């Protein structure tokens, strides 16, 4: 007898596809936020599956901080071409030039907070009413509270105390003029699920996820890549190490891990044995106990 | 285990969704913390963070409950405000925990968490035994058709791990549960604080011969919980590529919410009543021989018939009820009371309509399960039975037969808030 039992990864896939189709049907102008990182790569794959053999019924949008890894940008352009999707890029630098955003001061300026401004401006510019994000609830404690359909007010703000209850698989995307939704189809996925899915689907990922030699600076245990956007502090020096990245974000706040993992299988083994969360390498989360929650309230993903 | 074995077993792992309920101080957060901690699902940086916070707050011990309180206001007040979802895995299964607050005013959150759960853990304080909260939570689990309930008798360390205490609570709850429709109820004596019978067997309770909580979670059989008999395919989206390669492709995208579909099956589309045969079940990875719940697929038919979002593809000899008068058990989720004079938007599968409340039959006293017939106002966290009339027909099953085609939500047409969760009778 055939067993009608769907593995958990297939169940998560089916759930994410279901949500993407709900969004296409319930909203007029959705967009998929795409950074070139592993989660957004999985999102693009799921979107392809949801609408195949038709093309994606929404564009991809990248909010470029200007501090990205070149490898990730090259990968992004390559993927967009292969998928035949439409890509919209909006730059944090433009927001700074227009005086909409002000660069942080200090030795380790981060544009993470500024991203929110550029994102909200772009949402307004294109009148997007729903933006897919690859965020997962296992990433961070504030995200554990997040809904699949995350309501945002006219200022793009998230109010954790005023979220719509989500029951069964009935998603309510109704909203007033000017409001929008952030949609997180990967809510129920863990870092491990994402890696296993990348392996199962044989998805390509940017090379910086694999072990390589790179010049870094060790800043309080954070291994930051050498770049034009970082200034050495007193007593610091550059050195070469064998590293890889667990997350791909801004070069100024994405820490590397020392690793020899050069294949997907090795990465999966490494993730399985990891004693640190993936965001343990992100300086932006360590700024305060509620850093993520505060950023989300302002309109971050 | 070799590398390949790890990988294969990961790909074959199934998924159990469970919810936890209990009174405010029954140790729910501690239990979840313990499950995560003892199954090694907590990372060092997370642990360090709660160690730091515990020390700052002067807790005097590493407060595992802090793991689950994610929001600033929650940490400040030491309470859980909203449903949160947690994840952990063992080599056998992946788990999704819907962590819901125990406060009485959050019945709606428990309903939310329970709506997608296969199993409910109800915590009982060994010192207090079965209390009103226990009954309320068990009733909600039963109402939401959760088929497996585990009564965890917690804080056994505070009653000297006595078997009599456990047996007495077991008896108390069995007496109450005869009023419920839950086929599988189990009892486990635990101490979440010390870890007895949570992940590891307790040395303090040699008289208990059942499995630990984690063992039970890993082994409970949930395969039969879905409906594989009554075929239901609500259409979410019509796929028309209009590309050169797929010029004539017309696919109906949706999720199988019941039964099994195969190419060649005769089907009927609701509401039009047109019949056709399934030509193929398509995915990007190739055509499928069959599709079953909860798969998301695309179905093509032999004939070009008019089908759009909100329609449902079913089998001619096994059709859902079709109609505009629907009787519901409803849980109210909003501060604004149910207004019998108002129109609400109703969402059912991929279908949306408007509805009016024709009658409030009764309200349920969720502590005693008695019907209240003299006060029929339904406010926040109330549960009641109502009759509604919809502007367009819905194609539905009873919630008992199918949680997907038997559930609805009501939406306020002015605030757009989800105000009611309904289960079709």
XYZ file of C-alpha atoms in Angstrom:
726
model
C 0.000 0.000 0.000
C 1.172 3.477 -0.778
C 1.776 5.599 2.257
C 0.031 8.927 2.038
C 2.496 10.638 4.237
C 4.227 13.795 3.150
C 7.685 14.376 4.606
C 7.995 17.522 6.669
C 10.042 19.252 3.992
C 7.385 18.521 1.380
C 4.734 19.768 3.800
C 6.605 23.016 4.319
C 6.988 23.358 0.567
C 3.262 22.788 -0.010
C 2.414 25.343 2.674
C 4.724 27.989 1.180
C 3.354 27.440 -2.327
C -0.185 27.707 -0.986
C 0.656 31.044 0.618
C 2.301 32.430 -2.505
C -0.793 31.611 -4.530
C -3.028 33.232 -1.924
C -0.974 36.400 -2.193
C -1.084 36.445 -5.985
C -4.864 36.082 -5.767
C -5.617 38.402 -2.866
C -3.335 41.328 -3.706
C -3.015 43.583 -6.699
C 0.678 44.461 -6.647
C 2.897 42.025 -4.784
C 6.693 41.943 -4.955
C 9.273 39.488 -3.702
C 12.090 40.993 -1.652
C 15.285 39.439 -2.894
C 18.749 39.836 -1.441
C 20.637 36.983 -3.070
C 20.829 35.164 0.261
C 19.869 31.530 0.741
C 16.367 32.220 2.056
C 15.430 34.433 -0.854
C 16.891 31.887 -3.268
C 14.558 29.274 -1.790
C 11.703 31.775 -2.083
C 12.322 32.235 -5.782
C 12.337 28.483 -6.283
C 9.029 28.139 -4.416
C 7.523 30.960 -6.455
C 8.539 29.198 -9.635
C 6.869 26.047 -8.369
C 3.724 27.894 -7.381
C 3.084 29.385 -10.818
C 4.803 27.027 -13.236
C 4.633 26.890 -16.221
C 3.746 30.574 -16.079
C 6.334 33.171 -15.098
C 6.319 34.745 -11.651
C 3.324 37.067 -11.424
C 5.372 39.610 -9.457
C 8.773 41.309 -9.707
C 11.758 40.744 -7.448
C 12.992 43.757 -5.543
C 16.425 44.225 -4.023
C 17.087 46.968 -1.523
C 20.805 47.411 -2.074
C 22.647 48.913 0.866
C 25.677 49.543 -1.327
C 27.705 47.438 1.093
C 26.929 44.065 -0.387
C 29.277 41.269 -1.284
C 30.052 41.445 -4.998
C 29.590 37.666 -5.187
C 26.009 38.045 -3.983
C 25.256 40.799 -6.515
C 26.666 38.779 -9.402
C 24.663 35.799 -8.274
C 21.515 37.934 -8.081
C 21.827 39.181 -11.658
C 22.557 35.704 -12.898
C 19.539 34.157 -11.176
C 17.165 36.851 -12.379
C 18.271 36.164 -15.940
C 17.816 32.401 -15.566
C 14.380 32.684 -14.008
C 13.277 35.362 -16.444
C 12.002 37.520 -13.625
C 11.777 41.292 -13.474
C 14.237 42.868 -11.020
C 13.817 46.206 -9.338
C 16.805 47.616 -7.449
C 16.586 50.550 -5.104
C 19.696 51.914 -3.450
C 20.202 53.105 0.098
C 22.875 55.423 -1.320
C 20.165 57.270 -3.268
C 18.150 57.755 -0.093
C 21.271 59.202 1.538
C 21.940 61.483 -1.442
C 18.372 62.717 -1.334
C 18.720 63.478 2.341
C 16.038 60.928 3.210
C 18.544 58.932 5.230
C 21.640 59.864 7.192
C 24.693 57.656 7.318
C 25.634 56.442 10.777
C 28.809 57.826 12.321
C 31.513 55.863 14.073
C 34.003 53.203 13.085
C 31.436 50.571 12.124
C 28.582 52.405 10.409
C 25.721 50.119 9.502
C 23.173 50.803 6.831
C 20.844 48.205 8.206
C 18.509 50.726 9.742
C 18.625 52.920 6.647
C 17.393 50.026 4.537
C 13.963 50.459 6.066
C 13.665 53.984 4.659
C 14.605 52.910 1.153
C 12.290 49.916 1.359
C 9.290 51.955 2.482
C 9.979 54.571 -0.204
C 10.108 51.851 -2.847
C 6.878 50.281 -1.607
C 5.240 53.668 -1.974
C 6.825 54.360 -5.351
C 5.573 51.124 -6.900
C 2.402 50.976 -4.813
C 3.203 47.465 -3.693
C 0.481 46.091 -1.452
C 2.292 42.918 -0.405
C 5.997 42.160 -0.113
C 7.272 38.626 0.297
C 10.181 38.215 2.658
C 12.264 35.136 3.405
C 12.231 35.665 7.187
C 11.815 32.631 9.412
C 10.396 32.457 12.915
C 13.342 30.418 14.184
C 15.767 33.258 13.445
C 15.045 35.512 16.326
C 12.679 35.689 19.276
C 10.729 38.682 17.971
C 10.206 36.838 14.719
C 8.714 33.853 16.555
C 5.689 36.099 17.007
C 5.343 36.957 13.359
C 2.389 35.967 11.175
C 2.456 34.618 7.626
C 0.451 37.668 6.595
C 1.984 40.503 8.575
C -0.128 43.621 8.546
C 1.703 46.948 8.258
C 0.088 50.315 8.768
C 0.435 53.267 6.407
C 3.882 53.966 7.862
C 4.966 50.385 7.303
C 5.004 49.726 11.026
C 4.465 46.367 12.682
C 2.440 46.310 15.890
C 3.090 43.028 17.700
C 0.173 43.637 20.033
C -2.267 44.140 17.208
C -1.743 41.235 14.864
C -4.507 39.441 13.091
C -5.129 35.977 14.391
C -4.353 33.362 11.756
C -6.522 30.285 11.865
C -6.304 27.109 9.790
C -5.095 28.187 6.392
C -7.506 31.067 6.025
C -5.458 34.180 5.394
C -7.035 37.600 5.590
C -5.258 40.084 3.339
C -7.866 42.832 3.466
C -6.486 46.268 4.187
C -7.212 49.948 4.000
C -5.738 52.356 1.510
C -2.033 52.928 2.093
C -1.522 49.877 4.270
C 0.359 46.866 3.070
C 1.360 43.362 4.085
C 4.642 41.567 4.504
C 4.304 37.919 3.645
C 6.568 35.244 5.103
C 6.002 31.876 3.420
C 9.085 30.394 5.144
C 7.776 31.199 8.629
C 7.738 27.549 9.681
C 11.141 26.679 8.215
C 14.324 26.388 10.220
C 17.849 27.099 9.045
C 18.318 23.342 8.686
C 15.202 23.021 6.536
C 16.477 25.721 4.206
C 19.811 23.975 3.762
C 18.183 20.580 3.279
C 15.840 22.077 0.722
C 18.716 23.683 -1.172
C 20.377 20.257 -1.251
C 17.186 18.443 -2.241
C 16.398 20.884 -5.029
C 20.056 21.205 -6.045
C 19.824 24.999 -5.943
C 22.805 27.168 -6.722
C 23.953 29.589 -4.032
C 26.557 32.360 -3.902
C 30.101 31.128 -3.441
C 30.624 32.986 -0.167
C 28.521 30.341 1.601
C 31.320 27.864 0.949
C 34.674 27.750 2.663
C 37.282 30.082 1.188
C 40.300 32.140 2.181
C 39.527 35.789 2.903
C 41.123 38.777 4.561
C 39.205 39.592 7.687
C 39.433 41.601 10.847
C 38.549 39.996 14.161
C 36.400 42.611 15.934
C 35.382 41.326 19.383
C 34.990 37.822 18.010
C 33.112 38.987 14.903
C 35.040 38.115 11.777
C 34.341 40.962 9.366
C 35.470 40.894 5.758
C 37.931 43.511 4.588
C 36.127 46.100 2.515
C 36.093 49.805 1.706
C 33.302 50.263 4.211
C 35.234 49.326 7.282
C 37.967 51.169 9.157
C 40.469 49.423 11.398
C 40.317 50.439 15.039
C 43.355 50.842 17.245
C 45.057 47.523 17.779
C 43.180 45.746 14.994
C 44.812 44.212 11.993
C 43.812 42.340 8.861
C 44.639 38.669 8.556
C 43.839 35.806 6.260
C 41.590 32.998 7.493
C 39.635 30.112 6.024
C 36.037 31.083 6.494
C 32.531 30.981 5.107
C 29.353 32.955 5.732
C 26.205 31.543 7.302
C 24.086 34.508 6.343
C 24.522 37.007 3.587
C 23.790 40.557 4.546
C 25.703 43.757 4.626
C 29.500 43.428 4.595
C 29.738 45.710 7.614
C 27.637 43.570 9.911
C 27.756 40.014 8.565
C 30.313 38.010 10.463
C 32.021 34.989 8.963
C 32.601 31.662 10.673
C 35.828 29.702 10.442
C 34.952 26.691 8.395
C 36.317 24.065 6.061
C 32.866 23.194 4.687
C 33.158 23.382 0.932
C 30.167 21.313 -0.187
C 26.464 21.422 0.636
C 26.707 18.144 2.537
C 29.530 19.522 4.626
C 27.559 22.673 5.313
C 24.594 20.597 6.442
C 26.816 18.588 8.787
C 28.227 21.814 10.136
C 24.817 23.378 10.673
C 23.625 20.208 12.423
C 26.502 20.462 14.880
C 26.397 24.242 15.280
C 26.162 25.559 18.810
C 25.495 29.135 17.747
C 22.417 30.456 15.995
C 22.815 31.763 12.522
C 22.168 35.311 13.668
C 24.876 34.946 16.304
C 27.146 36.248 13.564
C 25.069 39.347 12.931
C 26.275 42.494 14.656
C 23.003 44.266 13.903
C 21.095 41.968 16.280
C 23.541 42.436 19.107
C 23.024 46.161 19.455
C 20.347 45.615 22.069
C 18.110 42.938 23.552
C 15.196 44.019 21.365
C 17.124 45.211 18.301
C 15.129 43.121 15.854
C 11.798 43.898 17.454
C 12.506 47.619 17.340
C 13.592 47.519 13.708
C 10.523 45.495 12.758
C 8.224 47.966 14.440
C 9.737 50.692 12.277
C 9.062 48.814 9.114
C 11.969 46.417 8.713
C 11.204 42.976 7.274
C 25.014 7.039 11.575
C 26.666 7.648 8.238
C 26.233 10.868 6.367
C 23.840 9.368 3.839
C 21.698 7.887 6.582
C 21.402 11.230 8.315
C 20.433 12.857 5.087
C 17.884 10.273 4.036
C 16.230 10.077 7.401
C 15.975 13.872 7.380
C 14.169 13.833 4.080
C 11.713 11.223 5.341
C 10.971 12.852 8.660
C 7.383 13.805 9.310
C 5.943 16.820 11.038
C 3.934 17.073 14.231
C 2.272 20.330 15.164
C 1.239 20.691 18.773
C -0.091 23.326 21.055
C 0.460 23.797 24.755
C -2.155 24.934 27.210
C -2.398 25.379 30.933
C -2.983 28.029 33.556
C -0.656 30.935 33.928
C 1.643 29.381 36.489
C 1.469 25.750 35.477
C 4.958 25.933 34.013
C 4.196 26.009 30.321
C 7.146 28.162 29.346
C 9.411 26.082 31.564
C 8.182 22.898 29.878
C 8.844 24.271 26.408
C 12.227 25.542 27.541
C 12.959 22.084 28.956
C 11.913 20.316 25.737
C 14.128 22.587 23.688
C 16.989 22.406 26.171
C 17.008 18.643 26.735
C 16.567 17.884 23.047
C 19.587 20.125 22.442
C 17.662 22.603 20.342
C 18.985 25.636 22.151
C 22.046 27.334 20.857
C 24.835 28.620 23.049
C 24.246 32.257 22.191
C 20.562 31.918 23.074
C 21.455 30.278 26.352
C 24.029 32.945 27.140
C 21.434 35.605 26.426
C 18.942 34.143 28.888
C 21.682 33.540 31.433
C 22.529 37.231 31.202
C 18.901 38.265 31.508
C 18.220 35.843 34.381
C 21.155 37.311 36.262
C 20.074 40.896 35.578
C 16.587 40.137 36.808
C 17.983 38.346 39.842
C 16.130 35.112 39.086
C 18.777 33.119 40.920
C 18.693 30.340 38.323
C 18.715 30.097 34.548
C 15.101 30.857 33.777
C 14.243 28.636 30.806
C 10.906 30.403 30.510
C 12.769 33.433 29.162
C 13.497 31.500 26.005
C 9.933 31.833 24.905
C 9.134 35.380 25.834
C 10.225 37.261 22.761
C 8.712 40.689 23.049
C 9.894 43.567 25.182
C 6.529 43.913 26.890
C 6.463 40.199 27.639
C 9.825 40.254 29.291
C 8.886 43.330 31.245
C 5.649 41.850 32.522
C 6.793 38.240 32.638
C 3.745 37.091 30.686
C 3.123 35.762 27.204
C 1.007 38.100 25.112
C 0.464 36.367 21.834
C 0.833 33.036 20.078
C 4.437 32.275 19.227
C 5.777 29.407 17.205
C 8.836 27.357 18.165
C 10.673 24.620 16.352
C 12.713 21.637 17.301
C 13.621 18.305 15.854
C 14.733 14.887 16.945
C 16.061 12.260 14.563
C 12.481 10.976 14.235
C 10.327 14.041 13.792
C 10.173 17.765 13.317
C 7.993 19.664 15.735
C 6.159 22.949 15.512
C 4.949 24.254 18.849
C 2.168 26.803 18.942
C 2.937 28.409 22.271
C -0.228 30.081 23.507
C -0.789 32.227 26.582
C -2.659 30.752 29.513
C -4.576 33.828 30.622
C -8.315 33.457 30.492
C -8.641 36.529 28.288
C -6.612 34.802 25.609
C -9.013 32.003 24.711
C -8.844 33.313 21.169
C -5.115 32.708 21.089
C -5.603 29.151 22.180
C -8.143 28.644 19.416
C -5.647 30.117 16.959
C -2.861 27.803 18.087
C -5.133 24.780 18.175
C -6.512 25.335 14.674
C -3.445 23.871 13.012
C -2.363 21.431 15.727
C -2.385 17.630 15.600
C -1.984 17.334 19.329
C -2.513 19.367 22.470
C -0.534 19.245 25.686
C -2.616 20.364 28.648
C -0.610 21.077 31.774
C -2.076 20.418 35.189
C -0.425 21.500 38.426
C -0.117 18.336 40.539
C -0.878 20.335 43.686
C -4.135 21.753 42.368
C -5.443 18.947 40.190
C -8.015 19.457 37.468
C -9.220 23.059 37.591
C -11.567 25.146 35.456
C -8.740 26.106 33.101
C -7.918 22.456 32.446
C -11.484 21.773 31.396
C -11.660 24.904 29.291
C -8.489 24.065 27.425
C -9.491 20.450 26.899
C -12.871 21.594 25.637
C -11.290 23.974 23.129
C -8.962 21.226 21.936
C -11.941 18.945 21.511
C -13.979 21.624 19.754
C -11.102 22.192 17.344
C -11.065 18.421 16.665
C -7.610 17.786 17.994
C -7.465 14.021 18.145
C -4.660 13.594 20.650
C -4.438 15.203 24.073
C -1.633 14.653 26.538
C -2.425 15.631 30.110
C 0.929 16.475 31.645
C 0.660 16.427 35.415
C 3.439 18.882 36.211
C 5.285 19.795 39.398
C 5.330 16.190 40.597
C 8.442 17.170 42.561
C 6.227 19.305 44.790
C 4.013 16.334 45.744
C 6.909 13.993 46.488
C 6.419 12.200 43.179
C 3.447 10.321 44.659
C 1.607 7.917 42.406
C -1.701 8.479 44.240
C -1.675 12.159 43.331
C -1.182 11.321 39.668
C -3.862 8.597 39.713
C -6.355 10.908 41.352
C -5.881 13.598 38.725
C -6.128 10.983 36.001
C -9.446 9.859 37.418
C -10.724 13.435 37.758
C -9.950 14.211 34.161
C -11.335 10.921 32.804
C -14.665 11.733 34.465
C -14.721 15.120 32.764
C -13.453 13.930 29.389
C -16.409 11.615 28.813
C -18.183 14.800 27.667
C -15.528 15.436 25.014
C -14.936 13.836 21.648
C -11.227 13.193 21.839
C -10.266 9.671 20.789
C -6.767 9.634 22.262
C -6.044 10.975 25.753
C -2.827 10.143 27.596
C -1.422 11.058 30.991
C 2.206 11.696 31.894
C 3.544 12.717 35.321
C 6.389 15.213 34.895
C 8.498 17.869 36.497
C 9.322 20.449 33.855
C 11.644 22.269 36.241
C 13.777 19.191 36.946
C 13.212 17.400 33.671
C 11.449 14.273 34.995
C 9.770 12.344 32.145
C 10.099 15.234 29.726
C 12.951 14.003 27.578
C 14.582 11.631 30.037
C 12.857 8.972 32.107
C 12.377 9.926 35.718
C 14.240 8.053 38.413
C 11.904 9.589 40.921
C 8.803 7.877 39.546
C 9.661 4.220 38.978
C 5.942 3.425 39.217
C 5.245 5.193 35.921
C 5.632 2.769 33.036
C 4.461 4.901 30.091
C 6.819 6.760 27.781
C 8.324 10.160 28.418
C 6.680 13.203 26.877
C 9.184 13.408 24.049
C 8.862 9.683 23.318
C 5.099 10.098 23.082
C 5.404 13.130 20.818
C 7.762 11.210 18.591
C 5.561 8.149 18.288
C 1.944 9.241 18.291
C 0.376 8.202 14.994
C -1.050 11.200 13.143
C -1.164 9.713 9.682
C -4.868 8.958 9.862
C -5.808 12.451 11.028
C -6.301 13.798 7.522
C -9.281 12.982 5.326
C -8.198 10.809 2.402
C -11.753 9.842 1.425
C -13.725 12.901 0.372
C -11.915 14.545 -2.523
C -11.805 18.333 -2.295
C -9.745 20.751 -4.378
C -10.506 24.446 -3.869
C -9.093 26.471 -6.754
C -6.801 29.304 -5.680
C -5.503 30.628 -8.962
C -5.791 29.831 -12.659
C -2.487 29.385 -14.434
C -2.510 30.639 -18.022
C 1.085 31.063 -19.233
C 0.184 32.186 -22.785
C 3.817 31.538 -23.651
C 4.747 29.949 -26.956
C 5.668 26.718 -25.311
C 2.557 26.494 -23.140
C 0.140 28.467 -25.240
C -2.904 26.322 -24.533
C -2.018 25.433 -20.968
C -4.824 26.109 -18.517
C -4.127 24.806 -15.034
C -6.035 25.082 -11.786
C -3.680 25.743 -8.925
C -4.679 24.790 -5.416
C -4.127 22.547 -2.498
C -5.702 19.127 -2.021
C -7.847 19.553 1.083
C -9.276 16.049 1.086
C -9.254 12.738 -0.753
C -7.030 11.602 -3.573
C -6.979 12.850 -7.165
C -5.579 10.890 -10.111
C -5.386 11.509 -13.835
C -8.462 9.988 -15.492
C -10.699 10.701 -12.476
C -14.113 12.083 -13.317
C -14.620 15.399 -11.615
C -17.260 18.058 -11.260
C -16.578 21.754 -10.784
C -18.647 23.666 -8.266
C -20.674 25.832 -8.536
C -21.072 25.430 -12.329
C -21.726 21.687 -12.141
C -19.748 21.062 -15.337
C -18.048 17.693 -15.444
C -14.771 16.646 -16.985
C -11.851 14.330 -16.418
C -8.466 15.076 -14.894
C -5.985 15.229 -17.732
C -2.849 15.666 -15.641
C -1.515 16.725 -12.278
C 1.328 19.096 -12.961
C 4.310 20.294 -10.988
C 7.556 21.879 -12.094
C 9.266 18.588 -11.276
C 7.035 16.573 -13.589
C 3.582 15.063 -13.764
C 2.220 13.204 -10.747
C 0.370 9.903 -10.581
C -1.757 11.167 -7.745
C -2.210 14.049 -5.379
C -3.321 13.874 -1.743
C -3.549 16.254 1.224
C -1.833 18.585 1.934
C -0.106 18.813 -1.463
C -0.105 22.021 -3.515
C -0.453 21.065 -7.177
C -1.883 22.198 -10.492
C -4.651 20.208 -12.159
C -5.490 20.287 -15.862
C -8.778 18.975 -17.246
C -9.758 17.315 -20.526
C -12.336 19.993 -21.293
C -12.114 23.765 -21.219
C -14.724 24.605 -18.654
C -15.189 27.824 -16.796
C -13.457 27.554 -13.434
C -12.038 30.393 -11.375
C -10.735 31.156 -7.890
C -13.215 30.160 -5.233
C -14.581 27.223 -7.225
C -14.046 23.693 -6.020
C -13.167 20.551 -7.947
C -14.687 17.393 -6.426
C -15.859 13.924 -7.467
C -19.405 13.615 -8.901
C -20.404 10.822 -6.514
C -19.020 12.509 -3.409
C -19.938 16.144 -3.189
C -19.829 18.538 -0.262
C -22.930 20.274 1.019
C -23.739 23.289 -1.053
C -25.781 26.090 0.418
C -26.229 29.547 1.855
C -27.481 28.638 5.304
C -24.634 27.488 7.469
C -24.680 26.517 11.119
C -21.458 27.253 13.013
C -19.747 27.043 16.340
C -17.996 30.374 16.531
C -15.208 31.688 18.713
C -15.219 35.467 18.882
C -11.816 37.080 18.532
C -12.541 40.790 18.743
C -13.273 43.403 21.399
C -16.262 44.530 19.374
C -19.107 42.114 20.116
C -20.822 40.105 17.419
C -23.458 42.389 15.981
C -26.505 40.457 14.750
C -27.495 43.418 12.566
C -24.138 43.672 10.801
C -22.882 42.063 7.625
C -19.568 40.262 7.794
C -17.198 39.081 5.147
C -16.803 35.341 5.307
C -13.768 33.438 4.039
C -14.120 29.744 3.371
C -11.344 27.890 1.500
C -10.478 30.216 -1.380
C -14.000 31.618 -1.479
C -15.174 34.923 -0.126
C -18.740 36.100 0.410
C -20.761 38.241 2.750
C -23.010 36.947 5.444
C -25.544 37.970 8.034
C -26.141 36.308 11.369
C -29.685 34.962 11.327
C -29.736 33.499 14.781
C -27.602 33.050 17.852
C -28.713 29.633 19.067
C -26.800 29.671 22.334
C -23.593 30.616 24.028
C -21.401 27.990 25.672
C -20.200 28.227 29.242
C -16.748 26.956 28.464
C -16.077 25.914 32.031
C -19.099 23.666 32.452
C -19.884 23.102 28.760
C -23.476 24.088 29.532
C -25.563 25.997 27.019
C -26.446 29.543 28.003
C -29.755 30.411 26.373
C -30.770 33.558 28.258
C -27.702 35.614 27.333
C -26.805 35.371 23.693
C -24.379 38.254 23.338
C -21.156 36.961 21.900
C -18.106 38.974 22.884
C -14.361 38.559 22.968
C -13.306 34.978 23.773
C -16.909 33.702 23.805
C -17.887 30.551 22.020
C -21.388 30.067 20.686
C -23.525 28.405 18.100
C -24.918 30.608 15.323
C -26.782 30.331 12.055
C -25.613 32.501 9.189
C -26.851 33.172 5.676
C -24.295 33.890 2.982
C -24.762 35.962 -0.189
C -23.251 33.213 -2.349
C -23.389 29.482 -1.775
C -20.448 27.806 -0.039
C -19.385 24.194 -0.674
C -18.620 22.796 2.709
C -18.233 19.774 4.948
C -18.733 19.524 8.638
C -15.619 20.542 10.551
C -15.650 17.090 12.104
C -15.101 15.534 8.686
C -12.641 18.023 7.307
C -10.884 20.816 9.155
C -10.126 22.684 5.928
C -13.471 22.614 4.166
C -15.311 22.868 7.483
C -13.756 26.079 8.791
C -14.460 29.759 8.128
C -13.347 33.131 9.391
C -15.476 36.245 9.683
C -13.957 39.599 8.814
C -15.257 43.031 9.811
C -15.933 44.876 6.576
C -14.918 48.252 7.973
C -11.850 47.480 10.074
C -10.776 44.436 8.007
C -9.996 42.622 11.229
C -10.541 38.893 11.573
C -13.270 38.831 14.203
C -14.602 35.277 14.293
C -13.363 31.720 13.843
C -16.098 29.324 12.843
C -16.446 25.578 12.674
C -19.257 24.243 10.519
C -21.571 21.780 12.227
